[in-house]
Amino acid sequence: MQVGKPILYSYFRSSCSWRVRIALALKNMDYEMITINLTKDGGQQFSEEFQALNPMKQVPALKIDGITIGQSNLSVLKQVGQENQLTWAQQAISSGFNALEQILQSTAGKYCVGDEVSMADLCLAPQVANADRFKVDLTPYPTISRINKSLLALEAFQVSHPCRQPDTPPELRA
């Protein structure tokens, strides 16, 4: 078993990768990042080298102490098809946000669950970014918007943000 600095295989726009980057930043964990471009050359996640690391062919993949952990959601967008992605994403995000906005009425403090950052917050900020990307109107979600604003003020969320990653295209950088 190899012990050393964790390696994160990531793509700047992957909301799942962002969650991992936030967690690593909150824990002040030093790690190496290897970018896997999900769109270049038909998707670098399909290369033989990456498949040997993660047979699921998805990012993020986090290698710690010789063990690789993977998870992602890009495959759903591919199944929906390019022509249906915007409509599907808007409906899925709005449906989830409608429920979450109600739940947050009884759980929220400064963040999703009280005044300490929780796993719910690590999921919320990337999903709000997805909502922005897919042009979801956030006006009906004032609590979600308020919490997201608080989260984005935290250093861990700023340094891990997709617009600040080494593989972020120049036109999408902060």
Short mmCIF file of N, CA and C in Angstrom, two decimals:
data_model
loop_
_atom_site.label_atom_id
_atom_site.label_comp_id
_atom_site.label_asym_id
_atom_site.label_seq_id
_atom_site.Cartn_x
_atom_site.Cartn_y
_atom_site.Cartn_z
N MET A 1 0.84 -1.18 0.00
CA MET A 1 0.00 0.00 0.00
C MET A 1 0.89 1.25 0.00
N GLN A 2 0.57 2.17 -0.88
CA GLN A 2 1.33 3.41 -1.00
C GLN A 2 0.77 4.46 -0.04
N VAL A 3 1.63 5.00 0.81
CA VAL A 3 1.21 6.05 1.73
C VAL A 3 1.88 7.35 1.28
N GLY A 4 1.13 8.42 1.24
CA GLY A 4 1.69 9.70 0.82
C GLY A 4 0.59 10.71 0.62
N LYS A 5 0.91 11.74 -0.14
CA LYS A 5 -0.04 12.82 -0.41
C LYS A 5 -1.21 12.26 -1.23
N PRO A 6 -2.45 12.56 -0.83
CA PRO A 6 -3.61 12.13 -1.62
C PRO A 6 -3.54 12.72 -3.03
N ILE A 7 -4.11 12.00 -3.98
CA ILE A 7 -4.19 12.47 -5.36
C ILE A 7 -5.66 12.56 -5.74
N LEU A 8 -6.07 13.73 -6.19
CA LEU A 8 -7.44 13.94 -6.63
C LEU A 8 -7.45 14.06 -8.15
N TYR A 9 -8.17 13.16 -8.79
CA TYR A 9 -8.39 13.23 -10.24
C TYR A 9 -9.69 13.98 -10.40
N SER A 10 -9.63 15.15 -11.05
CA SER A 10 -10.72 16.11 -10.99
C SER A 10 -10.93 16.77 -12.35
N TYR A 11 -12.11 17.35 -12.52
CA TYR A 11 -12.44 18.20 -13.65
C TYR A 11 -13.05 19.47 -13.08
N PHE A 12 -12.63 20.62 -13.53
CA PHE A 12 -13.02 21.89 -12.93
C PHE A 12 -14.52 22.05 -12.79
N ARG A 13 -15.30 21.60 -13.76
CA ARG A 13 -16.74 21.85 -13.79
C ARG A 13 -17.55 20.74 -13.11
N SER A 14 -16.91 19.69 -12.70
CA SER A 14 -17.61 18.59 -12.04
C SER A 14 -18.04 19.01 -10.64
N SER A 15 -19.35 19.04 -10.41
CA SER A 15 -19.84 19.41 -9.08
C SER A 15 -19.43 18.38 -8.04
N CYS A 16 -19.35 17.14 -8.44
CA CYS A 16 -18.91 16.09 -7.52
C CYS A 16 -17.44 16.30 -7.14
N SER A 17 -16.62 16.69 -8.10
CA SER A 17 -15.22 16.99 -7.80
C SER A 17 -15.11 18.19 -6.87
N TRP A 18 -15.97 19.19 -7.08
CA TRP A 18 -15.92 20.37 -6.23
C TRP A 18 -16.20 20.00 -4.78
N ARG A 19 -17.15 19.09 -4.55
CA ARG A 19 -17.46 18.66 -3.18
C ARG A 19 -16.21 18.11 -2.50
N VAL A 20 -15.46 17.31 -3.23
CA VAL A 20 -14.25 16.72 -2.66
C VAL A 20 -13.21 17.81 -2.41
N ARG A 21 -13.06 18.74 -3.34
CA ARG A 21 -12.10 19.84 -3.15
C ARG A 21 -12.47 20.68 -1.92
N ILE A 22 -13.76 20.92 -1.71
CA ILE A 22 -14.19 21.67 -0.53
C ILE A 22 -13.81 20.91 0.73
N ALA A 23 -14.13 19.61 0.77
CA ALA A 23 -13.82 18.80 1.96
C ALA A 23 -12.33 18.80 2.25
N LEU A 24 -11.51 18.65 1.22
CA LEU A 24 -10.06 18.65 1.41
C LEU A 24 -9.59 20.01 1.93
N ALA A 25 -10.17 21.09 1.41
CA ALA A 25 -9.80 22.43 1.86
C ALA A 25 -10.24 22.67 3.31
N LEU A 26 -11.44 22.21 3.67
CA LEU A 26 -11.91 22.36 5.04
C LEU A 26 -11.03 21.61 6.03
N LYS A 27 -10.49 20.49 5.60
CA LYS A 27 -9.61 19.68 6.45
C LYS A 27 -8.15 20.11 6.34
N ASN A 28 -7.91 21.15 5.54
CA ASN A 28 -6.54 21.63 5.31
C ASN A 28 -5.62 20.51 4.86
N MET A 29 -6.12 19.63 4.01
CA MET A 29 -5.32 18.52 3.51
C MET A 29 -4.59 18.93 2.24
N ASP A 30 -3.30 18.73 2.25
CA ASP A 30 -2.49 18.97 1.07
C ASP A 30 -2.68 17.79 0.12
N TYR A 31 -2.91 18.06 -1.15
CA TYR A 31 -3.12 16.98 -2.11
C TYR A 31 -2.59 17.40 -3.47
N GLU A 32 -2.35 16.41 -4.28
CA GLU A 32 -1.96 16.65 -5.67
C GLU A 32 -3.22 16.52 -6.52
N MET A 33 -3.37 17.41 -7.51
CA MET A 33 -4.52 17.30 -8.41
C MET A 33 -4.04 16.94 -9.81
N ILE A 34 -4.70 15.95 -10.35
CA ILE A 34 -4.48 15.58 -11.75
C ILE A 34 -5.81 15.82 -12.46
N THR A 35 -5.78 16.69 -13.46
CA THR A 35 -7.02 17.02 -14.15
C THR A 35 -7.32 15.99 -15.23
N ILE A 36 -8.58 15.63 -15.29
CA ILE A 36 -9.10 14.69 -16.30
C ILE A 36 -10.18 15.45 -17.06
N ASN A 37 -9.86 15.84 -18.30
CA ASN A 37 -10.80 16.62 -19.10
C ASN A 37 -11.89 15.70 -19.63
N LEU A 38 -13.13 15.96 -19.22
CA LEU A 38 -14.25 15.09 -19.58
C LEU A 38 -14.76 15.29 -21.00
N THR A 39 -14.26 16.33 -21.68
CA THR A 39 -14.75 16.60 -23.03
C THR A 39 -13.67 16.51 -24.10
N LYS A 40 -12.41 16.65 -23.71
CA LYS A 40 -11.31 16.63 -24.68
C LYS A 40 -11.04 15.21 -25.17
N ASP A 41 -10.80 15.09 -26.46
CA ASP A 41 -10.48 13.80 -27.07
C ASP A 41 -11.53 12.73 -26.77
N GLY A 42 -12.78 13.12 -26.72
CA GLY A 42 -13.84 12.17 -26.43
C GLY A 42 -13.96 11.84 -24.95
N GLY A 43 -13.19 12.51 -24.11
CA GLY A 43 -13.24 12.28 -22.67
C GLY A 43 -12.02 11.52 -22.18
N GLN A 44 -11.15 12.20 -21.46
CA GLN A 44 -9.94 11.55 -20.95
C GLN A 44 -10.24 10.48 -19.92
N GLN A 45 -11.43 10.48 -19.36
CA GLN A 45 -11.81 9.45 -18.40
C GLN A 45 -11.92 8.08 -19.05
N PHE A 46 -11.97 8.05 -20.37
CA PHE A 46 -12.07 6.78 -21.09
C PHE A 46 -10.70 6.22 -21.50
N SER A 47 -9.63 6.93 -21.15
CA SER A 47 -8.30 6.44 -21.50
C SER A 47 -7.99 5.16 -20.74
N GLU A 48 -7.16 4.32 -21.33
CA GLU A 48 -6.79 3.07 -20.67
C GLU A 48 -6.14 3.33 -19.32
N GLU A 49 -5.32 4.37 -19.26
CA GLU A 49 -4.61 4.69 -18.02
C GLU A 49 -5.59 5.04 -16.90
N PHE A 50 -6.60 5.88 -17.21
CA PHE A 50 -7.56 6.26 -16.18
C PHE A 50 -8.49 5.09 -15.84
N GLN A 51 -8.88 4.30 -16.83
CA GLN A 51 -9.74 3.15 -16.56
C GLN A 51 -9.07 2.16 -15.62
N ALA A 52 -7.74 2.04 -15.72
CA ALA A 52 -7.01 1.15 -14.83
C ALA A 52 -7.10 1.67 -13.38
N LEU A 53 -7.17 2.98 -13.23
CA LEU A 53 -7.29 3.58 -11.91
C LEU A 53 -8.73 3.52 -11.40
N ASN A 54 -9.67 3.87 -12.27
CA ASN A 54 -11.08 3.91 -11.90
C ASN A 54 -11.92 3.27 -13.02
N PRO A 55 -12.23 1.99 -12.88
CA PRO A 55 -12.99 1.29 -13.92
C PRO A 55 -14.36 1.90 -14.22
N MET A 56 -14.87 2.74 -13.30
CA MET A 56 -16.15 3.40 -13.56
C MET A 56 -16.00 4.54 -14.56
N LYS A 57 -14.74 4.95 -14.84
CA LYS A 57 -14.45 5.99 -15.84
C LYS A 57 -15.14 7.32 -15.49
N GLN A 58 -15.07 7.70 -14.21
CA GLN A 58 -15.72 8.93 -13.75
C GLN A 58 -14.79 9.71 -12.82
N VAL A 59 -15.00 11.02 -12.75
CA VAL A 59 -14.36 11.85 -11.74
C VAL A 59 -15.43 12.32 -10.78
N PRO A 60 -15.08 12.60 -9.56
CA PRO A 60 -13.73 12.56 -9.03
C PRO A 60 -13.30 11.15 -8.70
N ALA A 61 -12.02 10.98 -8.66
CA ALA A 61 -11.41 9.78 -8.09
C ALA A 61 -10.36 10.30 -7.12
N LEU A 62 -10.42 9.82 -5.91
CA LEU A 62 -9.49 10.27 -4.88
C LEU A 62 -8.68 9.07 -4.43
N LYS A 63 -7.38 9.17 -4.62
CA LYS A 63 -6.47 8.09 -4.23
C LYS A 63 -5.79 8.47 -2.93
N ILE A 64 -6.07 7.70 -1.89
CA ILE A 64 -5.49 7.94 -0.57
C ILE A 64 -4.92 6.62 -0.05
N ASP A 65 -3.66 6.65 0.31
CA ASP A 65 -3.00 5.46 0.85
C ASP A 65 -3.19 4.24 -0.04
N GLY A 66 -3.11 4.44 -1.34
CA GLY A 66 -3.20 3.34 -2.28
C GLY A 66 -4.61 2.88 -2.62
N ILE A 67 -5.61 3.49 -2.00
CA ILE A 67 -7.01 3.13 -2.25
C ILE A 67 -7.66 4.24 -3.06
N THR A 68 -8.37 3.88 -4.12
CA THR A 68 -9.05 4.87 -4.96
C THR A 68 -10.54 4.82 -4.71
N ILE A 69 -11.11 5.99 -4.46
CA ILE A 69 -12.55 6.15 -4.24
C ILE A 69 -13.08 7.01 -5.37
N GLY A 70 -14.19 6.61 -6.00
CA GLY A 70 -14.73 7.38 -7.12
C GLY A 70 -16.21 7.61 -7.00
N GLN A 71 -16.70 8.66 -7.69
CA GLN A 71 -18.12 8.99 -7.73
C GLN A 71 -18.34 10.08 -8.76
N SER A 72 -19.52 10.16 -9.45
CA SER A 72 -19.80 11.22 -10.39
C SER A 72 -21.25 11.19 -10.86
N ASN A 73 -21.64 12.20 -11.66
CA ASN A 73 -23.00 12.26 -12.23
C ASN A 73 -23.04 12.64 -13.71
N LEU A 74 -21.89 12.74 -14.41
CA LEU A 74 -21.88 13.11 -15.83
C LEU A 74 -22.64 12.09 -16.68
N SER A 75 -22.62 10.80 -16.28
CA SER A 75 -23.27 9.77 -17.08
C SER A 75 -24.76 10.02 -17.24
N VAL A 76 -25.39 10.64 -16.25
CA VAL A 76 -26.82 10.95 -16.34
C VAL A 76 -27.07 11.95 -17.47
N LEU A 77 -26.25 13.00 -17.53
CA LEU A 77 -26.42 14.00 -18.60
C LEU A 77 -26.24 13.37 -19.98
N LYS A 78 -25.31 12.43 -20.09
CA LYS A 78 -25.11 11.77 -21.38
C LYS A 78 -26.32 10.93 -21.75
N GLN A 79 -26.94 10.27 -20.77
CA GLN A 79 -28.11 9.44 -21.05
C GLN A 79 -29.31 10.29 -21.47
N VAL A 80 -29.43 11.48 -20.91
CA VAL A 80 -30.54 12.37 -21.24
C VAL A 80 -30.43 12.86 -22.68
N GLY A 81 -29.20 13.04 -23.14
CA GLY A 81 -28.98 13.52 -24.51
C GLY A 81 -28.80 15.02 -24.55
N GLN A 82 -27.96 15.48 -25.42
CA GLN A 82 -27.60 16.90 -25.54
C GLN A 82 -28.83 17.80 -25.69
N GLU A 83 -29.77 17.39 -26.53
CA GLU A 83 -30.92 18.24 -26.82
C GLU A 83 -31.89 18.37 -25.64
N ASN A 84 -31.83 17.45 -24.67
CA ASN A 84 -32.75 17.47 -23.54
C ASN A 84 -32.09 17.90 -22.23
N GLN A 85 -30.78 18.16 -22.24
CA GLN A 85 -30.05 18.42 -21.01
C GLN A 85 -30.56 19.65 -20.25
N LEU A 86 -30.75 20.75 -20.94
CA LEU A 86 -31.17 21.98 -20.27
C LEU A 86 -32.52 21.79 -19.57
N THR A 87 -33.50 21.29 -20.28
CA THR A 87 -34.83 21.10 -19.71
C THR A 87 -34.79 20.10 -18.56
N TRP A 88 -34.10 18.98 -18.77
CA TRP A 88 -34.01 17.96 -17.71
C TRP A 88 -33.33 18.54 -16.47
N ALA A 89 -32.21 19.22 -16.65
CA ALA A 89 -31.47 19.78 -15.51
C ALA A 89 -32.30 20.81 -14.77
N GLN A 90 -32.99 21.68 -15.50
CA GLN A 90 -33.83 22.70 -14.85
C GLN A 90 -34.93 22.04 -14.01
N GLN A 91 -35.57 21.02 -14.57
CA GLN A 91 -36.64 20.34 -13.83
C GLN A 91 -36.10 19.60 -12.60
N ALA A 92 -34.98 18.89 -12.77
CA ALA A 92 -34.41 18.13 -11.66
C ALA A 92 -33.93 19.06 -10.54
N ILE A 93 -33.25 20.12 -10.90
CA ILE A 93 -32.73 21.06 -9.89
C ILE A 93 -33.88 21.77 -9.20
N SER A 94 -34.86 22.25 -9.95
CA SER A 94 -36.00 22.95 -9.35
C SER A 94 -36.78 22.03 -8.41
N SER A 95 -36.98 20.79 -8.81
CA SER A 95 -37.69 19.84 -7.96
C SER A 95 -36.96 19.63 -6.63
N GLY A 96 -35.66 19.44 -6.72
CA GLY A 96 -34.86 19.27 -5.50
C GLY A 96 -34.84 20.53 -4.65
N PHE A 97 -34.70 21.68 -5.28
CA PHE A 97 -34.65 22.94 -4.54
C PHE A 97 -35.99 23.27 -3.90
N ASN A 98 -37.12 22.91 -4.55
CA ASN A 98 -38.43 23.14 -3.94
C ASN A 98 -38.53 22.41 -2.61
N ALA A 99 -38.09 21.15 -2.60
CA ALA A 99 -38.12 20.36 -1.36
C ALA A 99 -37.11 20.90 -0.35
N LEU A 100 -35.90 21.18 -0.81
CA LEU A 100 -34.85 21.63 0.10
C LEU A 100 -35.20 22.96 0.75
N GLU A 101 -35.77 23.87 0.00
CA GLU A 101 -36.14 25.18 0.56
C GLU A 101 -37.09 24.99 1.74
N GLN A 102 -38.02 24.04 1.63
CA GLN A 102 -38.95 23.75 2.73
C GLN A 102 -38.22 23.13 3.92
N ILE A 103 -37.34 22.18 3.67
CA ILE A 103 -36.59 21.52 4.74
C ILE A 103 -35.73 22.53 5.49
N LEU A 104 -35.10 23.42 4.76
CA LEU A 104 -34.20 24.40 5.37
C LEU A 104 -34.93 25.34 6.33
N GLN A 105 -36.24 25.48 6.19
CA GLN A 105 -36.99 26.34 7.10
C GLN A 105 -36.87 25.87 8.54
N SER A 106 -36.66 24.56 8.72
CA SER A 106 -36.55 24.04 10.09
C SER A 106 -35.13 23.63 10.48
N THR A 107 -34.18 23.62 9.54
CA THR A 107 -32.83 23.18 9.88
C THR A 107 -31.77 24.26 9.77
N ALA A 108 -32.02 25.27 8.97
CA ALA A 108 -30.98 26.24 8.63
C ALA A 108 -30.68 27.19 9.78
N GLY A 109 -29.40 27.49 9.87
CA GLY A 109 -28.90 28.60 10.66
C GLY A 109 -28.14 29.44 9.65
N LYS A 110 -26.87 29.65 9.92
CA LYS A 110 -26.04 30.32 8.93
C LYS A 110 -25.84 29.43 7.71
N TYR A 111 -25.85 28.11 7.96
CA TYR A 111 -25.66 27.12 6.89
C TYR A 111 -26.86 26.18 6.86
N CYS A 112 -26.76 25.09 6.12
CA CYS A 112 -27.92 24.20 5.94
C CYS A 112 -28.43 23.59 7.25
N VAL A 113 -27.50 23.21 8.11
CA VAL A 113 -27.89 22.60 9.39
C VAL A 113 -27.20 23.39 10.50
N GLY A 114 -27.86 24.40 10.98
CA GLY A 114 -27.28 25.22 12.04
C GLY A 114 -26.18 26.14 11.54
N ASP A 115 -25.21 26.35 12.42
CA ASP A 115 -24.16 27.32 12.13
C ASP A 115 -22.80 26.70 11.87
N GLU A 116 -22.75 25.41 11.64
CA GLU A 116 -21.52 24.72 11.29
C GLU A 116 -21.66 24.13 9.89
N VAL A 117 -20.61 24.19 9.12
CA VAL A 117 -20.63 23.61 7.77
C VAL A 117 -20.79 22.09 7.90
N SER A 118 -21.70 21.55 7.11
CA SER A 118 -21.96 20.11 7.12
C SER A 118 -21.87 19.55 5.71
N MET A 119 -22.03 18.26 5.60
CA MET A 119 -22.02 17.62 4.28
C MET A 119 -23.09 18.21 3.38
N ALA A 120 -24.21 18.62 3.95
CA ALA A 120 -25.28 19.24 3.15
C ALA A 120 -24.77 20.49 2.44
N ASP A 121 -23.91 21.25 3.11
CA ASP A 121 -23.37 22.47 2.50
C ASP A 121 -22.40 22.14 1.38
N LEU A 122 -21.62 21.06 1.56
CA LEU A 122 -20.69 20.64 0.52
C LEU A 122 -21.43 20.24 -0.75
N CYS A 123 -22.67 19.80 -0.59
CA CYS A 123 -23.50 19.44 -1.75
C CYS A 123 -24.25 20.65 -2.30
N LEU A 124 -24.63 21.57 -1.41
CA LEU A 124 -25.44 22.72 -1.83
C LEU A 124 -24.71 23.65 -2.79
N ALA A 125 -23.52 24.09 -2.43
CA ALA A 125 -22.82 25.08 -3.26
C ALA A 125 -22.60 24.58 -4.69
N PRO A 126 -22.13 23.35 -4.89
CA PRO A 126 -21.98 22.88 -6.28
C PRO A 126 -23.32 22.78 -7.02
N GLN A 127 -24.39 22.45 -6.29
CA GLN A 127 -25.69 22.34 -6.96
C GLN A 127 -26.21 23.72 -7.33
N VAL A 128 -25.95 24.73 -6.51
CA VAL A 128 -26.34 26.09 -6.88
C VAL A 128 -25.55 26.53 -8.11
N ALA A 129 -24.29 26.14 -8.17
CA ALA A 129 -23.49 26.45 -9.37
C ALA A 129 -24.08 25.75 -10.60
N ASN A 130 -24.55 24.52 -10.41
CA ASN A 130 -25.23 23.83 -11.52
C ASN A 130 -26.49 24.58 -11.92
N ALA A 131 -27.22 25.08 -10.92
CA ALA A 131 -28.44 25.84 -11.21
C ALA A 131 -28.11 27.08 -12.05
N ASP A 132 -27.04 27.76 -11.68
CA ASP A 132 -26.61 28.92 -12.48
C ASP A 132 -26.25 28.50 -13.89
N ARG A 133 -25.50 27.42 -13.99
CA ARG A 133 -25.05 26.93 -15.30
C ARG A 133 -26.24 26.58 -16.20
N PHE A 134 -27.28 26.00 -15.61
CA PHE A 134 -28.44 25.57 -16.39
C PHE A 134 -29.60 26.58 -16.32
N LYS A 135 -29.26 27.82 -15.92
CA LYS A 135 -30.20 28.95 -15.97
C LYS A 135 -31.49 28.73 -15.17
N VAL A 136 -31.35 28.17 -13.97
CA VAL A 136 -32.49 28.00 -13.07
C VAL A 136 -32.68 29.31 -12.30
N ASP A 137 -33.89 29.81 -12.27
CA ASP A 137 -34.21 31.03 -11.54
C ASP A 137 -34.17 30.71 -10.04
N LEU A 138 -33.31 31.38 -9.30
CA LEU A 138 -33.16 31.12 -7.87
C LEU A 138 -34.05 32.01 -7.00
N THR A 139 -34.83 32.87 -7.62
CA THR A 139 -35.71 33.77 -6.86
C THR A 139 -36.63 33.03 -5.89
N PRO A 140 -37.20 31.88 -6.27
CA PRO A 140 -38.09 31.17 -5.33
C PRO A 140 -37.36 30.50 -4.16
N TYR A 141 -36.04 30.63 -4.09
CA TYR A 141 -35.25 29.90 -3.10
C TYR A 141 -34.39 30.86 -2.28
N PRO A 142 -35.01 31.74 -1.50
CA PRO A 142 -34.22 32.73 -0.77
C PRO A 142 -33.31 32.13 0.30
N THR A 143 -33.72 31.07 0.94
CA THR A 143 -32.88 30.45 1.97
C THR A 143 -31.67 29.78 1.34
N ILE A 144 -31.89 29.06 0.25
CA ILE A 144 -30.79 28.44 -0.48
C ILE A 144 -29.81 29.51 -0.94
N SER A 145 -30.33 30.59 -1.48
CA SER A 145 -29.47 31.67 -1.97
C SER A 145 -28.67 32.31 -0.84
N ARG A 146 -29.31 32.53 0.30
CA ARG A 146 -28.62 33.13 1.45
C ARG A 146 -27.50 32.22 1.96
N ILE A 147 -27.81 30.94 2.10
CA ILE A 147 -26.81 29.99 2.58
C ILE A 147 -25.65 29.89 1.60
N ASN A 148 -25.97 29.83 0.33
CA ASN A 148 -24.92 29.73 -0.69
C ASN A 148 -23.99 30.95 -0.63
N LYS A 149 -24.56 32.12 -0.44
CA LYS A 149 -23.75 33.34 -0.33
C LYS A 149 -22.80 33.24 0.87
N SER A 150 -23.29 32.72 1.98
CA SER A 150 -22.45 32.54 3.17
C SER A 150 -21.34 31.51 2.91
N LEU A 151 -21.69 30.45 2.21
CA LEU A 151 -20.70 29.41 1.91
C LEU A 151 -19.60 29.93 1.00
N LEU A 152 -20.00 30.68 -0.02
CA LEU A 152 -19.02 31.18 -0.97
C LEU A 152 -18.09 32.24 -0.38
N ALA A 153 -18.42 32.72 0.81
CA ALA A 153 -17.54 33.66 1.51
C ALA A 153 -16.42 32.93 2.26
N LEU A 154 -16.57 31.61 2.43
CA LEU A 154 -15.57 30.82 3.15
C LEU A 154 -14.40 30.46 2.23
N GLU A 155 -13.20 30.53 2.78
CA GLU A 155 -12.00 30.27 1.99
C GLU A 155 -12.02 28.89 1.34
N ALA A 156 -12.47 27.88 2.06
CA ALA A 156 -12.48 26.52 1.50
C ALA A 156 -13.34 26.43 0.24
N PHE A 157 -14.43 27.17 0.21
CA PHE A 157 -15.30 27.16 -0.96
C PHE A 157 -14.71 28.02 -2.08
N GLN A 158 -13.98 29.06 -1.72
CA GLN A 158 -13.37 29.92 -2.72
C GLN A 158 -12.21 29.23 -3.43
N VAL A 159 -11.29 28.62 -2.66
CA VAL A 159 -10.11 28.01 -3.28
C VAL A 159 -10.46 26.77 -4.08
N SER A 160 -11.58 26.15 -3.75
CA SER A 160 -11.98 24.93 -4.45
C SER A 160 -12.96 25.20 -5.60
N HIS A 161 -13.37 26.44 -5.76
CA HIS A 161 -14.38 26.82 -6.75
C HIS A 161 -13.93 26.45 -8.17
N PRO A 162 -14.85 25.99 -9.01
CA PRO A 162 -14.51 25.61 -10.38
C PRO A 162 -13.80 26.69 -11.19
N CYS A 163 -14.08 27.95 -10.92
CA CYS A 163 -13.46 29.03 -11.70
C CYS A 163 -12.01 29.27 -11.29
N ARG A 164 -11.52 28.55 -10.29
CA ARG A 164 -10.14 28.74 -9.82
C ARG A 164 -9.30 27.46 -9.95
N GLN A 165 -9.72 26.53 -10.77
CA GLN A 165 -8.99 25.28 -10.91
C GLN A 165 -7.98 25.36 -12.05
N PRO A 166 -6.92 24.56 -11.96
CA PRO A 166 -5.87 24.65 -13.01
C PRO A 166 -6.37 24.30 -14.40
N ASP A 167 -7.43 23.50 -14.50
CA ASP A 167 -7.94 23.12 -15.81
C ASP A 167 -9.11 23.98 -16.28
N THR A 168 -9.44 25.03 -15.54
CA THR A 168 -10.53 25.91 -15.94
C THR A 168 -10.13 26.69 -17.19
N PRO A 169 -10.94 26.65 -18.25
CA PRO A 169 -10.61 27.43 -19.44
C PRO A 169 -10.55 28.93 -19.10
N PRO A 170 -9.69 29.68 -19.76
CA PRO A 170 -9.51 31.11 -19.46
C PRO A 170 -10.81 31.90 -19.43
N GLU A 171 -11.73 31.60 -20.34
CA GLU A 171 -12.98 32.37 -20.40
C GLU A 171 -13.91 32.11 -19.22
N LEU A 172 -13.65 31.06 -18.43
CA LEU A 172 -14.49 30.74 -17.27
C LEU A 172 -13.80 31.01 -15.94
N ARG A 173 -12.58 31.55 -16.01
CA ARG A 173 -11.83 31.84 -14.77
C ARG A 173 -12.38 33.08 -14.06
N ALA A 174 -12.17 33.10 -12.75
CA ALA A 174 -12.62 34.25 -11.94
C ALA A 174 -11.69 35.42 -12.14
#
